[in-house]
PDB file of C-alpha atoms in Angstrom:
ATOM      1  CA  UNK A   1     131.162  49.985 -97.492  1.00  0.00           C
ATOM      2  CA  UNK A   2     131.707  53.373 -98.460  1.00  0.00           C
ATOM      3  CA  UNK A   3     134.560  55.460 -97.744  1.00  0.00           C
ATOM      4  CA  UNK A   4     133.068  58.705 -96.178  1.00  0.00           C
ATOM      5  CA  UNK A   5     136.724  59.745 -95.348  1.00  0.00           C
ATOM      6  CA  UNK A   6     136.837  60.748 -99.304  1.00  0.00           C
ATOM      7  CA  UNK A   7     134.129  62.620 -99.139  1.00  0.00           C
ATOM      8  CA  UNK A   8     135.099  64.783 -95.944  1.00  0.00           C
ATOM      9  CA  UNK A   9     138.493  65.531 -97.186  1.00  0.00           C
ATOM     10  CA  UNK A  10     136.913  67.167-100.803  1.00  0.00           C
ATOM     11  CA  UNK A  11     134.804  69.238 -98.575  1.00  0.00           C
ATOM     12  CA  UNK A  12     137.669  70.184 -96.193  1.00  0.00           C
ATOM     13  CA  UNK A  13     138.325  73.808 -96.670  1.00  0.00           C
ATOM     14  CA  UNK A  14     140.604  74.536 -93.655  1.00  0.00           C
ATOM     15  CA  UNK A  15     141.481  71.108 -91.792  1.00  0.00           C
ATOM     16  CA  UNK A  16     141.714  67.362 -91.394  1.00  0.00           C
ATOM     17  CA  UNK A  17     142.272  65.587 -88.191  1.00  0.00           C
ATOM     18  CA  UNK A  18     143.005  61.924 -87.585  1.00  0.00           C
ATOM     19  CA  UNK A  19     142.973  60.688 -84.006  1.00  0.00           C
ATOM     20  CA  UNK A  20     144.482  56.753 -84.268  1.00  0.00           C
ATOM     21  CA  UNK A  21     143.947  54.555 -80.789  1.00  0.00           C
ATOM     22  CA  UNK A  22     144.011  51.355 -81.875  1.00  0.00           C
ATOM     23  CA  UNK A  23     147.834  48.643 -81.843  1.00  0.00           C
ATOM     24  CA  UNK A  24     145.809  46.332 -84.184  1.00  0.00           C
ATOM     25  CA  UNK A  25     143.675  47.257 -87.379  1.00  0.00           C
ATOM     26  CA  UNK A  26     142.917  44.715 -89.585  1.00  0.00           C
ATOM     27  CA  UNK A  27     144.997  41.890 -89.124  1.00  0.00           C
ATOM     28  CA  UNK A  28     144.707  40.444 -92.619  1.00  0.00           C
ATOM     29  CA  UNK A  29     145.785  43.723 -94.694  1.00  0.00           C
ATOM     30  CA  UNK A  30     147.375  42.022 -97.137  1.00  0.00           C
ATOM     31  CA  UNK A  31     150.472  45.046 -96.169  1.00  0.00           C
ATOM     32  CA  UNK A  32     151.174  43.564 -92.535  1.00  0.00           C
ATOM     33  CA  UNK A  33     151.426  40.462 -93.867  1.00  0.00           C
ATOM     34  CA  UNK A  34     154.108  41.365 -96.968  1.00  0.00           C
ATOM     35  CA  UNK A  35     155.889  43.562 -93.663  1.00  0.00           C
ATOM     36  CA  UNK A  36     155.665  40.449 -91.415  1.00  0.00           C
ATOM     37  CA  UNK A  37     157.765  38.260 -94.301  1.00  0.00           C
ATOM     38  CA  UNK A  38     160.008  41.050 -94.474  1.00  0.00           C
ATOM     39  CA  UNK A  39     159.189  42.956 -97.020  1.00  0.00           C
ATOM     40  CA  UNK A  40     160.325  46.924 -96.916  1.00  0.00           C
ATOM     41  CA  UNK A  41     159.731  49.952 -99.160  1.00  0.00           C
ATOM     42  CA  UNK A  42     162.947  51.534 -97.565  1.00  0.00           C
ATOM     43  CA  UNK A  43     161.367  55.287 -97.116  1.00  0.00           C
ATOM     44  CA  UNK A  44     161.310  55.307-101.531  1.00  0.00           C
ATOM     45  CA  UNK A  45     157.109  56.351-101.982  1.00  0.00           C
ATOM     46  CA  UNK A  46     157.903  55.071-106.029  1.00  0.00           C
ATOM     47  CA  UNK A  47     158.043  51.469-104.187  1.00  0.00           C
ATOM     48  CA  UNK A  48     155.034  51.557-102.505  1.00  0.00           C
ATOM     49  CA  UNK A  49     152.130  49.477-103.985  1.00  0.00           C
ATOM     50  CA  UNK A  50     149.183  50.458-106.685  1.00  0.00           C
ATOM     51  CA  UNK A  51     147.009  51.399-103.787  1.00  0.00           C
ATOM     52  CA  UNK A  52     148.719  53.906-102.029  1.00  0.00           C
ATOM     53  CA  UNK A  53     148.569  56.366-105.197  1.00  0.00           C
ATOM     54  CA  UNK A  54     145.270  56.666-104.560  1.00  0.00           C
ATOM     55  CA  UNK A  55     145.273  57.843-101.033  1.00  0.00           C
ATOM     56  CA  UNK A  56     148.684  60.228-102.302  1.00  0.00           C
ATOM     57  CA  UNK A  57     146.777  62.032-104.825  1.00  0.00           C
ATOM     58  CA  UNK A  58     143.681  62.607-102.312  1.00  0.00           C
ATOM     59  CA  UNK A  59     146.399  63.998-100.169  1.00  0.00           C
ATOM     60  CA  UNK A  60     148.481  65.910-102.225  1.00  0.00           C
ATOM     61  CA  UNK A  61     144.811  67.785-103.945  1.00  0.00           C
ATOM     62  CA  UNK A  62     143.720  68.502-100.493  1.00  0.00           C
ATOM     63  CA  UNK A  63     146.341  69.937 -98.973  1.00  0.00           C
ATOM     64  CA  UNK A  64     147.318  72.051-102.461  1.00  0.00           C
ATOM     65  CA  UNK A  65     143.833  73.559-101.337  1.00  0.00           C
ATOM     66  CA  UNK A  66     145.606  74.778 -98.014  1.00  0.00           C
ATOM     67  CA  UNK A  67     144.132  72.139 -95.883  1.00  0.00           C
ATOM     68  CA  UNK A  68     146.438  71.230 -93.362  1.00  0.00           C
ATOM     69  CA  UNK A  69     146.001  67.434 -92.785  1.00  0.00           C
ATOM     70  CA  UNK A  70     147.176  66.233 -89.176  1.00  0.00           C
ATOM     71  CA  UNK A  71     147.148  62.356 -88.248  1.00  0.00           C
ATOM     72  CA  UNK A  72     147.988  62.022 -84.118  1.00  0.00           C
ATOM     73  CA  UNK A  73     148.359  57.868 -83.178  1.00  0.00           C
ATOM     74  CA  UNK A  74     148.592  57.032 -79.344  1.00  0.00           C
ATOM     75  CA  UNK A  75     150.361  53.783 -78.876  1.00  0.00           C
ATOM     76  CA  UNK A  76     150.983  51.408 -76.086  1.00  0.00           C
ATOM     77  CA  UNK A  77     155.054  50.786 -75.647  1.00  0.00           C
ATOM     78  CA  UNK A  78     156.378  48.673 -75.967  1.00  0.00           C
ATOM     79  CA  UNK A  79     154.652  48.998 -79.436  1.00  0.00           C
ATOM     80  CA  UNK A  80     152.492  46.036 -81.118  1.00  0.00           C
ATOM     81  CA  UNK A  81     154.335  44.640 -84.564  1.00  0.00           C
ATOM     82  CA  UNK A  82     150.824  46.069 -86.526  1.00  0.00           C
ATOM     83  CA  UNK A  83     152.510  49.960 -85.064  1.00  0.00           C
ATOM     84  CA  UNK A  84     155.976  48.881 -85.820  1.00  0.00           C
ATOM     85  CA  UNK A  85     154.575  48.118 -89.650  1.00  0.00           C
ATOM     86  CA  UNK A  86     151.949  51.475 -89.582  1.00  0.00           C
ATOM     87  CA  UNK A  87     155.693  53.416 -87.789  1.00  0.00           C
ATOM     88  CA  UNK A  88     157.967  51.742 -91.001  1.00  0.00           C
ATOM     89  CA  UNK A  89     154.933  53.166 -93.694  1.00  0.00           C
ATOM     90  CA  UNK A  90     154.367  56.318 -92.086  1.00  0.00           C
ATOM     91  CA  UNK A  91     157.173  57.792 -94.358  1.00  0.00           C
ATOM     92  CA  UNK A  92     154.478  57.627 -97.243  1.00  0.00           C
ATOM     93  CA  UNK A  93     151.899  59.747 -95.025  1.00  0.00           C
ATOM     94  CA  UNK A  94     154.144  62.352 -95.344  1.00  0.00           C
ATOM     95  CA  UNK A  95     155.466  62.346 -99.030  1.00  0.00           C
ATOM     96  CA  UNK A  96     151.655  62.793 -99.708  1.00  0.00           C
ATOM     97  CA  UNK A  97     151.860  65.803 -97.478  1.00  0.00           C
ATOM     98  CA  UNK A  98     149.546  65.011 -93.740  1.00  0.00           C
ATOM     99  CA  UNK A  99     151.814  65.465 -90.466  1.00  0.00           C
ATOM    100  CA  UNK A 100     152.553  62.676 -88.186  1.00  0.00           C
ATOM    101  CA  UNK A 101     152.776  62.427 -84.102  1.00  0.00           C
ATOM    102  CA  UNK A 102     152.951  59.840 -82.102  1.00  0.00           C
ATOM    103  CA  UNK A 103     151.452  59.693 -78.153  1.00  0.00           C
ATOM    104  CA  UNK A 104     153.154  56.797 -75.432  1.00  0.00           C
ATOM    105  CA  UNK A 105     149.369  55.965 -74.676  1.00  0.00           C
ATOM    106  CA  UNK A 106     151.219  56.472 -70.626  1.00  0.00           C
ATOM    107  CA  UNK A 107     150.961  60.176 -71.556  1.00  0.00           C
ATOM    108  CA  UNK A 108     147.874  60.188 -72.916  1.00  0.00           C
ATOM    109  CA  UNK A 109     145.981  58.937 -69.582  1.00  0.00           C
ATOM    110  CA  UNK A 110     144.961  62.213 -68.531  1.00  0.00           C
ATOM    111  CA  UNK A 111     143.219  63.548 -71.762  1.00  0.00           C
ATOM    112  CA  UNK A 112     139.564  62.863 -72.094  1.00  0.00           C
ATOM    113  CA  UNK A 113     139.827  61.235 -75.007  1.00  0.00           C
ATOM    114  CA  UNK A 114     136.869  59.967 -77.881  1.00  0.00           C
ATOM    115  CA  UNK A 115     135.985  56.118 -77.726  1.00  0.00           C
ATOM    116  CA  UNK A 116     136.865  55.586 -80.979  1.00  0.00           C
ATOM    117  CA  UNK A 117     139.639  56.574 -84.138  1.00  0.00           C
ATOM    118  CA  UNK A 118     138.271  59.338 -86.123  1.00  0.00           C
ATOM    119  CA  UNK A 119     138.514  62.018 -88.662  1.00  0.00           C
ATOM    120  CA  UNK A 120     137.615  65.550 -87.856  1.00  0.00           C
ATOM    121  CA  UNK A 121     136.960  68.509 -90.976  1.00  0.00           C
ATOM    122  CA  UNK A 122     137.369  72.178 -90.519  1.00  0.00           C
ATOM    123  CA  UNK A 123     136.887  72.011 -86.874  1.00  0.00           C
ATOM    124  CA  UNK A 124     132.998  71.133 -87.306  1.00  0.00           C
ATOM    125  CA  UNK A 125     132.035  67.531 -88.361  1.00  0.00           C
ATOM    126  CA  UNK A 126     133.185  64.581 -86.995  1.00  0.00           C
ATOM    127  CA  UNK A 127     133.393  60.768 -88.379  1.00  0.00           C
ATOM    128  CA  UNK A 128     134.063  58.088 -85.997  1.00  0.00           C
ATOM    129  CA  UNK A 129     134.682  55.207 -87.180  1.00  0.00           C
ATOM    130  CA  UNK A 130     133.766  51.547 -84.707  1.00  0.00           C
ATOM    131  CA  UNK A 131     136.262  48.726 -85.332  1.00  0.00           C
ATOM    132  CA  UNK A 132     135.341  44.896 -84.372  1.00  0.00           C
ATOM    133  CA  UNK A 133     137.700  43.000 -81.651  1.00  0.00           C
ATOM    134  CA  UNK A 134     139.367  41.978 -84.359  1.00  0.00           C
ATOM    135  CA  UNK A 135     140.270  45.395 -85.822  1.00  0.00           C
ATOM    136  CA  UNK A 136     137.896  45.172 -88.640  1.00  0.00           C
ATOM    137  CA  UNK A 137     136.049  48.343 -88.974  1.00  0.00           C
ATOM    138  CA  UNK A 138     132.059  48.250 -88.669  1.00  0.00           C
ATOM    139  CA  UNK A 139     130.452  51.192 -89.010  1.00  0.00           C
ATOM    140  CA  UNK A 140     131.324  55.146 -89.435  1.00  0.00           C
ATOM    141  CA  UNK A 141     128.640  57.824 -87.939  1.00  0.00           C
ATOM    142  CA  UNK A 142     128.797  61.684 -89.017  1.00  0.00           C
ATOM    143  CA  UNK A 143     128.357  63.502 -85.562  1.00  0.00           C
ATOM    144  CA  UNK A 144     128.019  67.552 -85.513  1.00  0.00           C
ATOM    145  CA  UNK A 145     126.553  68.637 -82.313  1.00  0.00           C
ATOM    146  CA  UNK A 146     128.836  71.568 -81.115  1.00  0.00           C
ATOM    147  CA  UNK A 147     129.128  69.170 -77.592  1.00  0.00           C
ATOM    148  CA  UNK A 148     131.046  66.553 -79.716  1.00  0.00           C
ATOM    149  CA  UNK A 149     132.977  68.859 -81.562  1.00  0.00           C
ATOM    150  CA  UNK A 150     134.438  70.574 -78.810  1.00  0.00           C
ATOM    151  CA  UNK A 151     134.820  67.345 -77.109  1.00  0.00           C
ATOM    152  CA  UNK A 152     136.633  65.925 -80.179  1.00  0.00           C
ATOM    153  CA  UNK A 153     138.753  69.457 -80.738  1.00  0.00           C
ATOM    154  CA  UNK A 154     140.098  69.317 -77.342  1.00  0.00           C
ATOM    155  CA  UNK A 155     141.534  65.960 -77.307  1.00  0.00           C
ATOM    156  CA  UNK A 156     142.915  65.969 -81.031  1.00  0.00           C
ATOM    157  CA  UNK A 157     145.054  69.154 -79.736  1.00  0.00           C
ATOM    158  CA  UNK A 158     145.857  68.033 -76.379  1.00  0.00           C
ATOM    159  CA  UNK A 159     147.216  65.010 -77.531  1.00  0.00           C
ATOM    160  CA  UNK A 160     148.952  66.786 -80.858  1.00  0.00           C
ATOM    161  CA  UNK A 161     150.359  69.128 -78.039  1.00  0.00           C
ATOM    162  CA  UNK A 162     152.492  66.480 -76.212  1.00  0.00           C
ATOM    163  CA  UNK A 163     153.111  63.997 -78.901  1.00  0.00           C
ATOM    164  CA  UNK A 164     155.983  63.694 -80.805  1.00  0.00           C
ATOM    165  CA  UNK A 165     156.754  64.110 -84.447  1.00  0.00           C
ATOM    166  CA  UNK A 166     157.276  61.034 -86.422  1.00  0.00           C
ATOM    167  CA  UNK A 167     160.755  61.822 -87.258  1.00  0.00           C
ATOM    168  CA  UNK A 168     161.551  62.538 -83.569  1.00  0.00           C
ATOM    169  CA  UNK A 169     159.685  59.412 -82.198  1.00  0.00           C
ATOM    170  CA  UNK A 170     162.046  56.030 -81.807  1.00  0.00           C
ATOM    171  CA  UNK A 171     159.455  52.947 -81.269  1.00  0.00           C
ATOM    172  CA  UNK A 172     160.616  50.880 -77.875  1.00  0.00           C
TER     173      UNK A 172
END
């Protein structure tokens, strides 16, 4: 499959929005597992595996263009072991230059949230993306009716409004 998140970000003149929803993504990312065993980068982004340069240098271009990349996760607490691992990582999120909050999904009941995790660019096209039980992701749709825009835009910022910032937020 494709990864249409690389292609919104090069087009992203202004912003990049990630809502997150889920406590379990794919449970056999070969990274859980090496976390599950033990296995830390401890906050050092020269640690982290061949991958993850990738996804840095995506990053780092995009926001050098003055796109402001914001990634917003709403989590159940006491948190899942998949959000302790994605909470222990995000340290790498932000060396490549996005911003991190986290939402207690408890304070998150009274948004009118999406149905699914997505990506939103410049405030006008919107990629969902539809995970499997299992956390496996299925499909991604492109969506740009001004209705699911504004639907989309108003949760992403109510929820950025009350979460906290990843250096703030202390996993129970």
């Amino acid at each position: 499959m494709k990864y249409p998140v690389r292609e919104g970000l090069a087009k992203a003149q202004r912003s990049a929005v990630h809502l997150e929803m889920r406590d379990h993504y794919t449970p056999r990312d070969p990274e859980f597992a090496r976390w599950r065993a033990g296995h830390r980068y401890d906050n050092d982004p020269a640690k982290l595996p061949d991958w993850w340069w990738s996804w840095r240098d995506l990053v780092s271009e995009t926001t050098a263009r003055g796109v402001e990349m914001r990634r917003a996760r709403i989590v159940s607490e006491p948190v899942s072991d998949y959000i302790r691992h994605e909470h222990d990582m995000t340290f790498a999120n932000m060396a490549a230059g996005e911003l991190v909050r986290w939402l207690p999904r408890r304070k998150a009941a009274d948004i009118a949230l999406p149905g699914t995790d997505l990506w939103m660019f410049d405030g006008a096209a919107v990629l969902f993306t539809f995970f499997s039980g299992d956390g496996d992701i299925v499909d991604r749709e492109w969506r740009t009716e001004p209705s699911v825009v504004k639907l989309v835009s108003g949760a992403f910022e109510a929820v950025w409004e009350r979460a906290t910032p990843h250096e703030d937020y202390k996993l129970t």
